[in-house]
mmCIF file of N, CA and C in Angstrom:
data_model
loop_
_atom_site.group_PDB
_atom_site.id
_atom_site.type_symbol
_atom_site.label_atom_id
_atom_site.label_comp_id
_atom_site.label_asym_id
_atom_site.label_seq_id
_atom_site.Cartn_x
_atom_site.Cartn_y
_atom_site.Cartn_z
ATOM 1 N N MET E 5 -11.241 -10.249 0.842
ATOM 2 C CA MET E 5 -11.344 -10.718 2.191
ATOM 3 C C MET E 5 -10.314 -10.054 3.089
ATOM 4 N N ILE E 6 -10.236 -8.739 2.972
ATOM 5 C CA ILE E 6 -9.239 -8.024 3.760
ATOM 6 C C ILE E 6 -9.555 -8.051 5.247
ATOM 7 N N SER E 7 -10.725 -8.594 5.613
ATOM 8 C CA SER E 7 -11.012 -8.725 7.038
ATOM 9 C C SER E 7 -10.215 -9.872 7.658
ATOM 10 N N SER E 8 -9.593 -10.699 6.842
ATOM 11 C CA SER E 8 -8.684 -11.732 7.340
ATOM 12 C C SER E 8 -7.300 -11.116 7.495
ATOM 13 N N VAL E 9 -6.648 -11.381 8.613
ATOM 14 C CA VAL E 9 -5.313 -10.813 8.823
ATOM 15 C C VAL E 9 -4.295 -11.387 7.844
ATOM 16 N N SER E 10 -4.599 -12.521 7.237
ATOM 17 C CA SER E 10 -3.673 -13.156 6.297
ATOM 18 C C SER E 10 -3.666 -12.509 4.921
ATOM 19 N N VAL E 11 -4.783 -11.875 4.538
ATOM 20 C CA VAL E 11 -4.909 -11.314 3.193
ATOM 21 C C VAL E 11 -4.388 -9.879 3.191
ATOM 22 N N LEU E 12 -3.364 -9.648 2.396
ATOM 23 C CA LEU E 12 -2.751 -8.324 2.290
ATOM 24 C C LEU E 12 -3.388 -7.493 1.189
ATOM 25 N N LEU E 13 -3.915 -8.170 0.155
ATOM 26 C CA LEU E 13 -4.503 -7.476 -0.991
ATOM 27 C C LEU E 13 -5.440 -8.433 -1.701
ATOM 28 N N GLU E 14 -6.562 -7.902 -2.186
ATOM 29 C CA GLU E 14 -7.494 -8.688 -2.992
ATOM 30 C C GLU E 14 -7.856 -7.879 -4.230
ATOM 31 N N ILE E 15 -7.844 -8.539 -5.377
ATOM 32 C CA ILE E 15 -8.285 -7.927 -6.631
ATOM 33 C C ILE E 15 -9.380 -8.822 -7.188
ATOM 34 N N CYS E 16 -10.484 -8.229 -7.619
ATOM 35 C CA CYS E 16 -11.612 -9.023 -8.089
ATOM 36 C C CYS E 16 -12.180 -8.452 -9.383
ATOM 37 N N ALA E 17 -12.491 -9.358 -10.310
ATOM 38 C CA ALA E 17 -13.224 -9.019 -11.531
ATOM 39 C C ALA E 17 -14.350 -10.038 -11.663
ATOM 40 N N SER E 18 -15.559 -9.579 -11.901
ATOM 41 C CA SER E 18 -16.713 -10.460 -12.008
ATOM 42 C C SER E 18 -16.652 -11.295 -13.282
ATOM 43 N N ASP E 19 -17.205 -12.519 -13.220
ATOM 44 C CA ASP E 19 -17.310 -13.333 -14.430
ATOM 45 C C ASP E 19 -18.631 -13.075 -15.159
ATOM 46 N N ASP E 20 -19.433 -12.153 -14.654
ATOM 47 C CA ASP E 20 -20.669 -11.741 -15.322
ATOM 48 C C ASP E 20 -20.298 -10.923 -16.554
ATOM 49 N N PRO E 21 -20.713 -11.345 -17.758
ATOM 50 C CA PRO E 21 -20.310 -10.630 -18.973
ATOM 51 C C PRO E 21 -20.850 -9.202 -19.067
ATOM 52 N N ASP E 22 -21.894 -8.893 -18.304
ATOM 53 C CA ASP E 22 -22.478 -7.552 -18.355
ATOM 54 C C ASP E 22 -22.010 -6.640 -17.227
ATOM 55 N N TYR E 23 -21.165 -7.154 -16.338
ATOM 56 C CA TYR E 23 -20.691 -6.357 -15.206
ATOM 57 C C TYR E 23 -19.195 -6.132 -15.363
ATOM 58 N N THR E 24 -18.803 -4.909 -15.629
ATOM 59 C CA THR E 24 -17.402 -4.611 -15.944
ATOM 60 C C THR E 24 -16.625 -4.005 -14.783
ATOM 61 N N THR E 25 -17.306 -3.677 -13.698
ATOM 62 C CA THR E 25 -16.641 -3.064 -12.551
ATOM 63 C C THR E 25 -16.018 -4.135 -11.664
ATOM 64 N N GLY E 26 -14.796 -3.902 -11.240
ATOM 65 C CA GLY E 26 -14.124 -4.788 -10.299
ATOM 66 C C GLY E 26 -13.729 -3.984 -9.077
ATOM 67 N N TYR E 27 -12.863 -4.557 -8.262
ATOM 68 C CA TYR E 27 -12.393 -3.805 -7.106
ATOM 69 C C TYR E 27 -11.024 -4.294 -6.677
ATOM 70 N N VAL E 28 -10.375 -3.452 -5.917
ATOM 71 C CA VAL E 28 -9.139 -3.805 -5.226
ATOM 72 C C VAL E 28 -9.376 -3.443 -3.759
ATOM 73 N N ALA E 29 -8.898 -4.295 -2.861
ATOM 74 C CA ALA E 29 -9.097 -4.050 -1.434
ATOM 75 C C ALA E 29 -7.838 -4.429 -0.668
ATOM 76 N N SER E 30 -7.531 -3.622 0.322
ATOM 77 C CA SER E 30 -6.353 -3.849 1.150
ATOM 78 C C SER E 30 -6.553 -3.157 2.495
ATOM 79 N N PRO E 31 -6.002 -3.709 3.573
ATOM 80 C CA PRO E 31 -6.056 -3.004 4.848
ATOM 81 C C PRO E 31 -5.373 -1.636 4.771
ATOM 82 N N LEU E 32 -4.456 -1.476 3.832
ATOM 83 C CA LEU E 32 -3.728 -0.220 3.679
ATOM 84 C C LEU E 32 -4.624 0.914 3.194
ATOM 85 N N PHE E 33 -5.508 0.634 2.213
ATOM 86 C CA PHE E 33 -6.318 1.714 1.640
ATOM 87 C C PHE E 33 -7.795 1.387 1.527
ATOM 88 N N GLY E 34 -8.249 0.263 2.052
ATOM 89 C CA GLY E 34 -9.671 -0.062 2.040
ATOM 90 C C GLY E 34 -10.134 -0.687 0.737
ATOM 91 N N TYR E 35 -11.411 -0.483 0.432
ATOM 92 C CA TYR E 35 -12.087 -1.063 -0.725
ATOM 93 C C TYR E 35 -12.277 0.026 -1.777
ATOM 94 N N VAL E 36 -11.796 -0.235 -2.993
ATOM 95 C CA VAL E 36 -11.899 0.754 -4.069
ATOM 96 C C VAL E 36 -12.468 0.065 -5.310
ATOM 97 N N ARG E 37 -13.592 0.575 -5.806
ATOM 98 C CA ARG E 37 -14.192 0.044 -7.039
ATOM 99 C C ARG E 37 -13.400 0.528 -8.244
ATOM 100 N N LEU E 38 -13.271 -0.350 -9.238
ATOM 101 C CA LEU E 38 -12.552 -0.022 -10.471
ATOM 102 C C LEU E 38 -13.504 -0.169 -11.652
ATOM 103 N N PRO E 39 -14.080 0.933 -12.128
ATOM 104 C CA PRO E 39 -14.984 0.837 -13.275
ATOM 105 C C PRO E 39 -14.209 0.440 -14.529
ATOM 106 N N HIS E 40 -14.892 -0.252 -15.424
ATOM 107 C CA HIS E 40 -14.309 -0.643 -16.718
ATOM 108 C C HIS E 40 -13.066 -1.513 -16.538
ATOM 109 N N MET E 41 -13.104 -2.414 -15.567
ATOM 110 C CA MET E 41 -11.960 -3.290 -15.325
ATOM 111 C C MET E 41 -11.796 -4.317 -16.442
ATOM 112 N N LYS E 42 -12.896 -4.636 -17.093
ATOM 113 C CA LYS E 42 -12.826 -5.579 -18.207
ATOM 114 C C LYS E 42 -13.791 -5.136 -19.295
ATOM 115 N N LYS E 43 -13.604 -5.686 -20.464
ATOM 116 C CA LYS E 43 -14.423 -5.343 -21.620
ATOM 117 C C LYS E 43 -15.816 -5.972 -21.484
ATOM 118 N N GLN E 44 -16.837 -5.219 -21.867
ATOM 119 C CA GLN E 44 -18.215 -5.707 -21.860
ATOM 120 C C GLN E 44 -18.310 -7.000 -22.670
ATOM 121 N N GLY E 45 -19.016 -7.987 -22.148
ATOM 122 C CA GLY E 45 -19.237 -9.239 -22.861
ATOM 123 C C GLY E 45 -18.291 -10.371 -22.494
ATOM 124 N N LEU E 46 -17.209 -10.070 -21.792
ATOM 125 C CA LEU E 46 -16.273 -11.124 -21.390
ATOM 126 C C LEU E 46 -16.822 -11.902 -20.197
ATOM 127 N N ARG E 47 -16.741 -13.217 -20.263
ATOM 128 C CA ARG E 47 -17.215 -14.070 -19.173
ATOM 129 C C ARG E 47 -16.110 -14.402 -18.178
ATOM 130 N N ARG E 48 -14.896 -13.999 -18.470
ATOM 131 C CA ARG E 48 -13.784 -14.301 -17.559
ATOM 132 C C ARG E 48 -13.799 -13.370 -16.353
ATOM 133 N N GLY E 49 -13.375 -13.884 -15.248
ATOM 134 C CA GLY E 49 -13.286 -13.106 -14.020
ATOM 135 C C GLY E 49 -12.599 -13.951 -12.960
ATOM 136 N N GLY E 50 -12.471 -13.407 -11.788
ATOM 137 C CA GLY E 50 -11.867 -14.163 -10.702
ATOM 138 C C GLY E 50 -11.343 -13.255 -9.620
ATOM 139 N N ARG E 51 -10.691 -13.874 -8.657
ATOM 140 C CA ARG E 51 -10.100 -13.132 -7.541
ATOM 141 C C ARG E 51 -8.638 -13.512 -7.408
ATOM 142 N N LEU E 52 -7.871 -12.532 -7.015
ATOM 143 C CA LEU E 52 -6.456 -12.741 -6.712
ATOM 144 C C LEU E 52 -6.253 -12.297 -5.272
ATOM 145 N N TYR E 53 -5.690 -13.185 -4.459
ATOM 146 C CA TYR E 53 -5.375 -12.857 -3.076
ATOM 147 C C TYR E 53 -3.864 -12.834 -2.912
ATOM 148 N N VAL E 54 -3.346 -11.762 -2.346
ATOM 149 C CA VAL E 54 -1.943 -11.701 -1.939
ATOM 150 C C VAL E 54 -1.970 -11.931 -0.436
ATOM 151 N N ILE E 55 -1.270 -12.984 0.000
ATOM 152 C CA ILE E 55 -1.359 -13.363 1.408
ATOM 153 C C ILE E 55 -0.006 -13.263 2.103
ATOM 154 N N SER E 56 -0.075 -13.162 3.405
ATOM 155 C CA SER E 56 1.123 -13.103 4.238
ATOM 156 C C SER E 56 1.881 -14.428 4.149
ATOM 157 N N PRO E 57 3.220 -14.384 4.160
ATOM 158 C CA PRO E 57 4.011 -15.623 4.099
ATOM 159 C C PRO E 57 3.751 -16.575 5.269
ATOM 160 N N GLU E 58 3.286 -16.052 6.392
ATOM 161 C CA GLU E 58 3.036 -16.888 7.570
ATOM 162 C C GLU E 58 1.658 -17.539 7.556
ATOM 163 N N THR E 59 0.886 -17.315 6.518
ATOM 164 C CA THR E 59 -0.493 -17.789 6.460
ATOM 165 C C THR E 59 -0.583 -19.310 6.530
ATOM 166 N N ARG E 60 -1.483 -19.783 7.360
ATOM 167 C CA ARG E 60 -1.816 -21.216 7.386
ATOM 168 C C ARG E 60 -2.974 -21.403 6.408
ATOM 169 N N ILE E 61 -2.688 -22.033 5.283
ATOM 170 C CA ILE E 61 -3.658 -22.153 4.193
ATOM 171 C C ILE E 61 -4.971 -22.806 4.644
ATOM 172 N N PRO E 62 -4.965 -23.906 5.398
ATOM 173 C CA PRO E 62 -6.249 -24.486 5.826
ATOM 174 C C PRO E 62 -7.110 -23.499 6.625
ATOM 175 N N ASP E 63 -6.475 -22.711 7.497
ATOM 176 C CA ASP E 63 -7.224 -21.718 8.272
ATOM 177 C C ASP E 63 -7.796 -20.630 7.367
ATOM 178 N N LEU E 64 -7.011 -20.183 6.406
ATOM 179 C CA LEU E 64 -7.489 -19.151 5.486
ATOM 180 C C LEU E 64 -8.653 -19.677 4.649
ATOM 181 N N LEU E 65 -8.547 -20.895 4.145
ATOM 182 C CA LEU E 65 -9.635 -21.469 3.345
ATOM 183 C C LEU E 65 -10.912 -21.592 4.160
ATOM 184 N N THR E 66 -10.797 -21.997 5.409
ATOM 185 C CA THR E 66 -11.973 -22.066 6.282
ATOM 186 C C THR E 66 -12.591 -20.684 6.438
ATOM 187 N N PHE E 67 -11.754 -19.679 6.667
ATOM 188 C CA PHE E 67 -12.239 -18.307 6.808
ATOM 189 C C PHE E 67 -12.942 -17.852 5.527
ATOM 190 N N LEU E 68 -12.321 -18.065 4.370
ATOM 191 C CA LEU E 68 -12.886 -17.610 3.098
ATOM 192 C C LEU E 68 -14.211 -18.305 2.785
ATOM 193 N N ARG E 69 -14.322 -19.557 3.151
ATOM 194 C CA ARG E 69 -15.536 -20.325 2.846
ATOM 195 C C ARG E 69 -16.685 -20.042 3.814
ATOM 196 N N SER E 70 -16.396 -19.605 5.020
ATOM 197 C CA SER E 70 -17.451 -19.558 6.034
ATOM 198 C C SER E 70 -17.704 -18.193 6.666
ATOM 199 N N THR E 71 -16.965 -17.168 6.292
ATOM 200 C CA THR E 71 -17.124 -15.868 6.944
ATOM 201 C C THR E 71 -17.767 -14.857 6.003
ATOM 202 N N PRO E 72 -19.026 -14.466 6.275
ATOM 203 C CA PRO E 72 -19.640 -13.426 5.447
ATOM 204 C C PRO E 72 -18.993 -12.068 5.744
ATOM 205 N N VAL E 73 -18.838 -11.264 4.711
ATOM 206 C CA VAL E 73 -18.236 -9.938 4.854
ATOM 207 C C VAL E 73 -19.132 -8.932 4.145
ATOM 208 N N LEU E 74 -19.376 -7.802 4.779
ATOM 209 C CA LEU E 74 -20.179 -6.739 4.193
ATOM 210 C C LEU E 74 -19.331 -5.479 4.098
ATOM 211 N N PHE E 75 -19.197 -4.941 2.882
ATOM 212 C CA PHE E 75 -18.535 -3.649 2.705
ATOM 213 C C PHE E 75 -19.570 -2.580 3.016
ATOM 214 N N ASP E 76 -19.282 -1.715 3.966
ATOM 215 C CA ASP E 76 -20.250 -0.691 4.335
ATOM 216 C C ASP E 76 -19.899 0.689 3.795
ATOM 217 N N ARG E 77 -18.786 0.783 3.101
ATOM 218 C CA ARG E 77 -18.415 2.047 2.463
ATOM 219 C C ARG E 77 -17.308 1.786 1.450
ATOM 220 N N GLN E 78 -17.065 2.785 0.634
ATOM 221 C CA GLN E 78 -16.057 2.685 -0.420
ATOM 222 C C GLN E 78 -15.021 3.774 -0.221
ATOM 223 N N SER E 79 -13.754 3.423 -0.379
ATOM 224 C CA SER E 79 -12.693 4.428 -0.305
ATOM 225 C C SER E 79 -12.687 5.234 -1.596
ATOM 226 N N PRO E 80 -12.410 6.529 -1.524
ATOM 227 C CA PRO E 80 -12.345 7.319 -2.755
ATOM 228 C C PRO E 80 -11.137 6.919 -3.594
ATOM 229 N N VAL E 81 -11.321 6.885 -4.911
ATOM 230 C CA VAL E 81 -10.231 6.524 -5.819
ATOM 231 C C VAL E 81 -9.088 7.516 -5.694
ATOM 232 N N ASN E 82 -9.387 8.795 -5.543
ATOM 233 C CA ASN E 82 -8.335 9.809 -5.435
ATOM 234 C C ASN E 82 -7.452 9.586 -4.217
ATOM 235 N N HIS E 83 -7.979 8.912 -3.209
ATOM 236 C CA HIS E 83 -7.209 8.605 -2.000
ATOM 237 C C HIS E 83 -5.960 7.801 -2.352
ATOM 238 N N LEU E 84 -6.062 6.930 -3.352
ATOM 239 C CA LEU E 84 -4.915 6.104 -3.741
ATOM 240 C C LEU E 84 -3.792 6.939 -4.330
ATOM 241 N N ARG E 85 -4.141 7.994 -5.037
ATOM 242 C CA ARG E 85 -3.118 8.822 -5.687
ATOM 243 C C ARG E 85 -2.262 9.579 -4.683
ATOM 244 N N THR E 86 -2.788 9.792 -3.494
ATOM 245 C CA THR E 86 -2.060 10.601 -2.518
ATOM 246 C C THR E 86 -1.668 9.819 -1.272
ATOM 247 N N HIS E 87 -1.894 8.525 -1.277
ATOM 248 C CA HIS E 87 -1.585 7.736 -0.084
ATOM 249 C C HIS E 87 -0.077 7.737 0.140
ATOM 250 N N PRO E 88 0.389 8.081 1.353
ATOM 251 C CA PRO E 88 1.829 8.214 1.600
ATOM 252 C C PRO E 88 2.617 6.910 1.470
ATOM 253 N N ARG E 89 1.944 5.756 1.584
ATOM 254 C CA ARG E 89 2.682 4.489 1.517
ATOM 255 C C ARG E 89 2.593 3.823 0.145
ATOM 256 N N LEU E 90 2.017 4.506 -0.838
ATOM 257 C CA LEU E 90 1.940 3.966 -2.193
ATOM 258 C C LEU E 90 2.766 4.824 -3.132
ATOM 259 N N THR E 91 3.390 4.192 -4.096
ATOM 260 C CA THR E 91 4.175 4.910 -5.091
ATOM 261 C C THR E 91 3.488 4.790 -6.436
ATOM 262 N N ALA E 92 3.224 5.892 -7.075
ATOM 263 C CA ALA E 92 2.597 5.877 -8.402
ATOM 264 C C ALA E 92 3.649 5.637 -9.466
ATOM 265 N N ILE E 93 3.281 4.852 -10.445
ATOM 266 C CA ILE E 93 4.153 4.615 -11.594
ATOM 267 C C ILE E 93 3.409 5.156 -12.810
ATOM 268 N N PRO E 94 3.710 6.378 -13.242
ATOM 269 C CA PRO E 94 2.936 7.014 -14.310
ATOM 270 C C PRO E 94 2.834 6.178 -15.578
ATOM 271 N N SER E 95 3.863 5.428 -15.925
ATOM 272 C CA SER E 95 3.822 4.673 -17.172
ATOM 273 C C SER E 95 2.770 3.567 -17.139
ATOM 274 N N LEU E 96 2.305 3.182 -15.964
ATOM 275 C CA LEU E 96 1.285 2.144 -15.878
ATOM 276 C C LEU E 96 -0.126 2.699 -16.014
ATOM 277 N N ASN E 97 -0.288 4.004 -15.986
ATOM 278 C CA ASN E 97 -1.621 4.581 -16.076
ATOM 279 C C ASN E 97 -2.357 4.138 -17.330
ATOM 280 N N GLU E 98 -1.651 3.958 -18.451
ATOM 281 C CA GLU E 98 -2.302 3.531 -19.681
ATOM 282 C C GLU E 98 -2.816 2.105 -19.578
ATOM 283 N N THR E 99 -2.276 1.310 -18.676
ATOM 284 C CA THR E 99 -2.720 -0.071 -18.514
ATOM 285 C C THR E 99 -4.204 -0.132 -18.194
ATOM 286 N N PHE E 100 -4.707 0.868 -17.502
ATOM 287 C CA PHE E 100 -6.094 0.852 -17.071
ATOM 288 C C PHE E 100 -6.985 1.758 -17.911
ATOM 289 N N SER E 101 -6.560 2.084 -19.102
ATOM 290 C CA SER E 101 -7.362 2.932 -19.977
ATOM 291 C C SER E 101 -8.541 2.142 -20.538
ATOM 292 N N PRO E 102 -9.600 2.820 -20.986
ATOM 293 C CA PRO E 102 -10.758 2.122 -21.545
ATOM 294 C C PRO E 102 -10.420 1.251 -22.755
ATOM 295 N N GLU E 103 -9.298 1.503 -23.407
ATOM 296 C CA GLU E 103 -8.935 0.728 -24.590
ATOM 297 C C GLU E 103 -8.334 -0.630 -24.239
ATOM 298 N N GLY E 104 -7.911 -0.864 -23.006
ATOM 299 C CA GLY E 104 -7.373 -2.184 -22.646
ATOM 300 C C GLY E 104 -6.010 -2.065 -22.018
ATOM 301 N N PRO E 105 -5.267 -3.096 -21.812
ATOM 302 C CA PRO E 105 -5.611 -4.486 -22.131
ATOM 303 C C PRO E 105 -6.672 -5.032 -21.187
ATOM 304 N N TRP E 106 -7.320 -6.089 -21.597
ATOM 305 C CA TRP E 106 -8.438 -6.620 -20.833
ATOM 306 C C TRP E 106 -8.170 -8.026 -20.366
ATOM 307 N N LEU E 107 -8.912 -8.413 -19.339
ATOM 308 C CA LEU E 107 -8.834 -9.784 -18.817
ATOM 309 C C LEU E 107 -9.303 -10.764 -19.856
#
């Protein structure tokens, strides 16, 4: 829900056991799909919202419950590797390998 000014970052993994692609979204770099975010067959999933400290929770909940959002394009994954305001941590690259760890 990066269309809300309160949400700084959203990470999502589907609870559908056959859908392994998730996404990360932020006003900083847009919407980026993450293939193989979880192992095939897992029913666990969910969303994580990082919100601004000034956020009024009742207003945000109203927005999340009642505002439809349509993604009309996807940011390229390579864009994240070169974004001037992001710092890469090479040792974390293995965290997202096909071998795991998984949700």
